[in-house]
């Protein structure tokens, strides 16, 4: 039974009067402090500092009061009381406060003013002021806005991985978990939400004061709050009350999505309680939907933040978007156990929380989509993305050393989110499902409300298997790259298999062996045979295949269990290129397609051949996940891997086919998938005119309702194609947009599609100011249009300055921004000149931060390969 209602005047129950903790703010006396340089403490939290503090400190409690002013340009003032236990008071105590010394207004220890120093974002309290056992630090300060995402009528914190200390003084490292008690003083019309339950909410004149219950022990990066003009939906699932804070103005959008959002959270919570054997550990459960939030979601315990448009889907949402939403919700909910209840000791193991979140999400999403082939989904979600990094020169290992938390942001990427779940599935296969789950239960119970490292988990799992998990982990987790897996088939004179051997090699020459299970697939006209084998040495025989007749084709990675660059034998490759559309099994079609695509990137198959194969596959492809993959790859090859002349030649065929398949599609979701592909490839005059008629609503597509967002994109696509009156189209579109946030976004992106080069230049210039990069999703959309392949000749001039900006972007941007900035900059290019700019940049910066250099190499890989593939097609390889 569920209840759902919009409570516009929602207030938490039980309004309790409280004396303002803020009073403390004004009562604080200014201290006779001194500031001096402390060069021995480097900026950021070094591993050394973190280890030292972890030994000294325990039982930390923060009582934090923040006053959010009415105007966005006024500073946020704060008062803080820190309680902590010191094992050893013989050394100075280092607090993190990554702003300016001027922002620290007062600081007292045990009620007395102290001679502290401020250096490199740290407040150093001398040992004389400290005592063994309980200590109390009180401070008043001005919070820096860096991680507070302030807007005129709302704000939200985003502290991962080390930004809590930009807002208030604290010990900003994941293994110093603390209890937080927050008081927020906000404009009277605002609502506020945080990790803890709202225990009181007091309106006093033009202000409201919210007081939140003390949290369980959580890491600083997980502490969060949001406040502003939010509406709230409430629902109950299995006796658990949930609130959804949002700013959506369209009642239809809300009605269409709210129940599903609550359902998905309710089911994820139930599943996780069952799997882990541990009840939801954080009391209350709320979600906050934030427009243009930097990530899909962030797992703050008790108050998950989401990017609003990932949860509030349009009526034209594709199946992929619906599955994506379910996975995202399952992912963030899994974090409540994996990451929040048990947290990595240090950010080098950040991948652990992400892998478990994705791994559990894959399991949780199954029952909610009974019609989906989940092996297929796992394959298509994880393999192409993992390969996209692992095939590059910039590939990184899953677990990366980290010397300073200030670099933690650069650890994230496809290897953590996509390769690690594949590896974890291998681990589960190696140990067995039940022992694996029992191991995880032991791990969660042993370290609950605490921290653990990967080796500590491996110790627990190692006791449950005969396998040598430590060597296994060294190759899969501590090293980058993938094996090359080849088949060696020998036939007898009578055509029967004399021997079938699988061989793995390390293309990087390290001689690594990726111990893994494979399901070798042999396909015959009358069916398929699978042979599970453990590839735990360089060469392994598939003994069961000996004596069988020669198959039509062999894929070493049947059922998508294994991981590596699969090199097909020539017979199998020829057969698949000719007959793949006849394959009846959807997963086999997907595996074969992805395998051939990887072969294309290695130069074994031409891009033109792959496009032609896709055009033959699509009319018969009934599985939407496969359609999505094929269209995605065709669009990539179309813009990037074939010469312009071939593109013009192919355009009419692609447009006609996509339009026809859209009209024929039986679901809105599939129609939408084809329509979006059409919209992105359309080039002929006739095709573009048709798109314009759709935008003008002179042509409707039966069964496909277009949302405000769809129309916005169409207008931008028309402008980038420089249709007559493109400027007027943009004007009208801007006028049409009803949602105020989307209106601002459209106005922001608009100059990036202008046909006027000077306007685009000026827009690019504006991005050099960090202030103009605040709304990262908007920036990325605009940068993608700036570098649209149709504009590549001109936008090539932005590549070098974009690379020059990268270090600053790393500093000012959020976790995923640097890589996405690079992708948006480079993905529209395929010329040798563009590649040369990247090579030259790398040559000129031999000492460039290596993690950032790796990101450049990852993002530029497609560009480098494009230049090679295009050269081949010019010399007549097609
Ligand atoms: Zn996550």
mmCIF file of N, CA, C and O and ligand atoms in Angstrom, residues 297-299 331-332 335 353-354 357-358 412 417, ligand 1:
data_model
loop_
_atom_site.group_PDB
_atom_site.id
_atom_site.type_symbol
_atom_site.label_atom_id
_atom_site.label_comp_id
_atom_site.label_asym_id
_atom_site.label_seq_id
_atom_site.Cartn_x
_atom_site.Cartn_y
_atom_site.Cartn_z
ATOM 1 N N UNK A 297 24.025 10.585 -9.372
ATOM 2 C CA UNK A 297 23.546 10.580 -7.993
ATOM 3 C C UNK A 297 24.712 10.592 -7.036
ATOM 4 O O UNK A 297 25.844 10.323 -7.427
ATOM 5 N N UNK A 298 24.426 10.931 -5.777
ATOM 6 C CA UNK A 298 25.467 10.872 -4.741
ATOM 7 C C UNK A 298 24.841 10.311 -3.483
ATOM 8 O O UNK A 298 23.808 10.793 -3.019
ATOM 9 N N UNK A 299 25.529 9.314 -2.940
ATOM 10 C CA UNK A 299 24.938 8.430 -1.939
ATOM 11 C C UNK A 299 24.970 8.957 -0.508
ATOM 12 O O UNK A 299 25.317 8.213 0.399
ATOM 13 N N UNK A 331 22.020 1.545 -7.549
ATOM 14 C CA UNK A 331 23.422 1.844 -7.281
ATOM 15 C C UNK A 331 23.555 2.706 -6.020
ATOM 16 O O UNK A 331 24.277 2.357 -5.080
ATOM 17 N N UNK A 332 22.831 3.810 -5.989
ATOM 18 C CA UNK A 332 22.963 4.719 -4.834
ATOM 19 C C UNK A 332 22.446 4.056 -3.562
ATOM 20 O O UNK A 332 23.025 4.226 -2.490
ATOM 21 N N UNK A 335 24.920 1.764 -2.023
ATOM 22 C CA UNK A 335 25.983 2.481 -1.299
ATOM 23 C C UNK A 335 25.676 2.640 0.191
ATOM 24 O O UNK A 335 26.598 2.825 0.987
ATOM 25 N N UNK A 353 33.700 0.733 -3.285
ATOM 26 C CA UNK A 353 32.299 1.102 -3.078
ATOM 27 C C UNK A 353 31.580 1.183 -4.424
ATOM 28 O O UNK A 353 30.423 0.805 -4.539
ATOM 29 N N UNK A 354 32.279 1.640 -5.453
ATOM 30 C CA UNK A 354 31.628 1.768 -6.759
ATOM 31 C C UNK A 354 31.364 0.404 -7.395
ATOM 32 O O UNK A 354 30.328 0.176 -7.995
ATOM 33 N N UNK A 357 28.444 -1.171 -5.631
ATOM 34 C CA UNK A 357 27.197 -0.481 -5.967
ATOM 35 C C UNK A 357 26.718 -0.928 -7.357
ATOM 36 O O UNK A 357 25.546 -1.258 -7.546
ATOM 37 N N UNK A 358 27.621 -0.979 -8.323
ATOM 38 C CA UNK A 358 27.217 -1.396 -9.669
ATOM 39 C C UNK A 358 26.888 -2.877 -9.745
ATOM 40 O O UNK A 358 25.982 -3.296 -10.446
ATOM 41 N N UNK A 412 38.396 8.387 -10.567
ATOM 42 C CA UNK A 412 37.121 7.878 -11.081
ATOM 43 C C UNK A 412 37.156 7.681 -12.600
ATOM 44 O O UNK A 412 37.893 8.356 -13.293
ATOM 45 N N UNK A 417 33.911 1.997 -12.771
ATOM 46 C CA UNK A 417 32.468 1.770 -12.879
ATOM 47 C C UNK A 417 32.108 0.599 -13.777
ATOM 48 O O UNK A 417 31.059 0.002 -13.628
HETATM 49 ZN ZN1 LIG B 1 28.600 5.275 -6.734
#
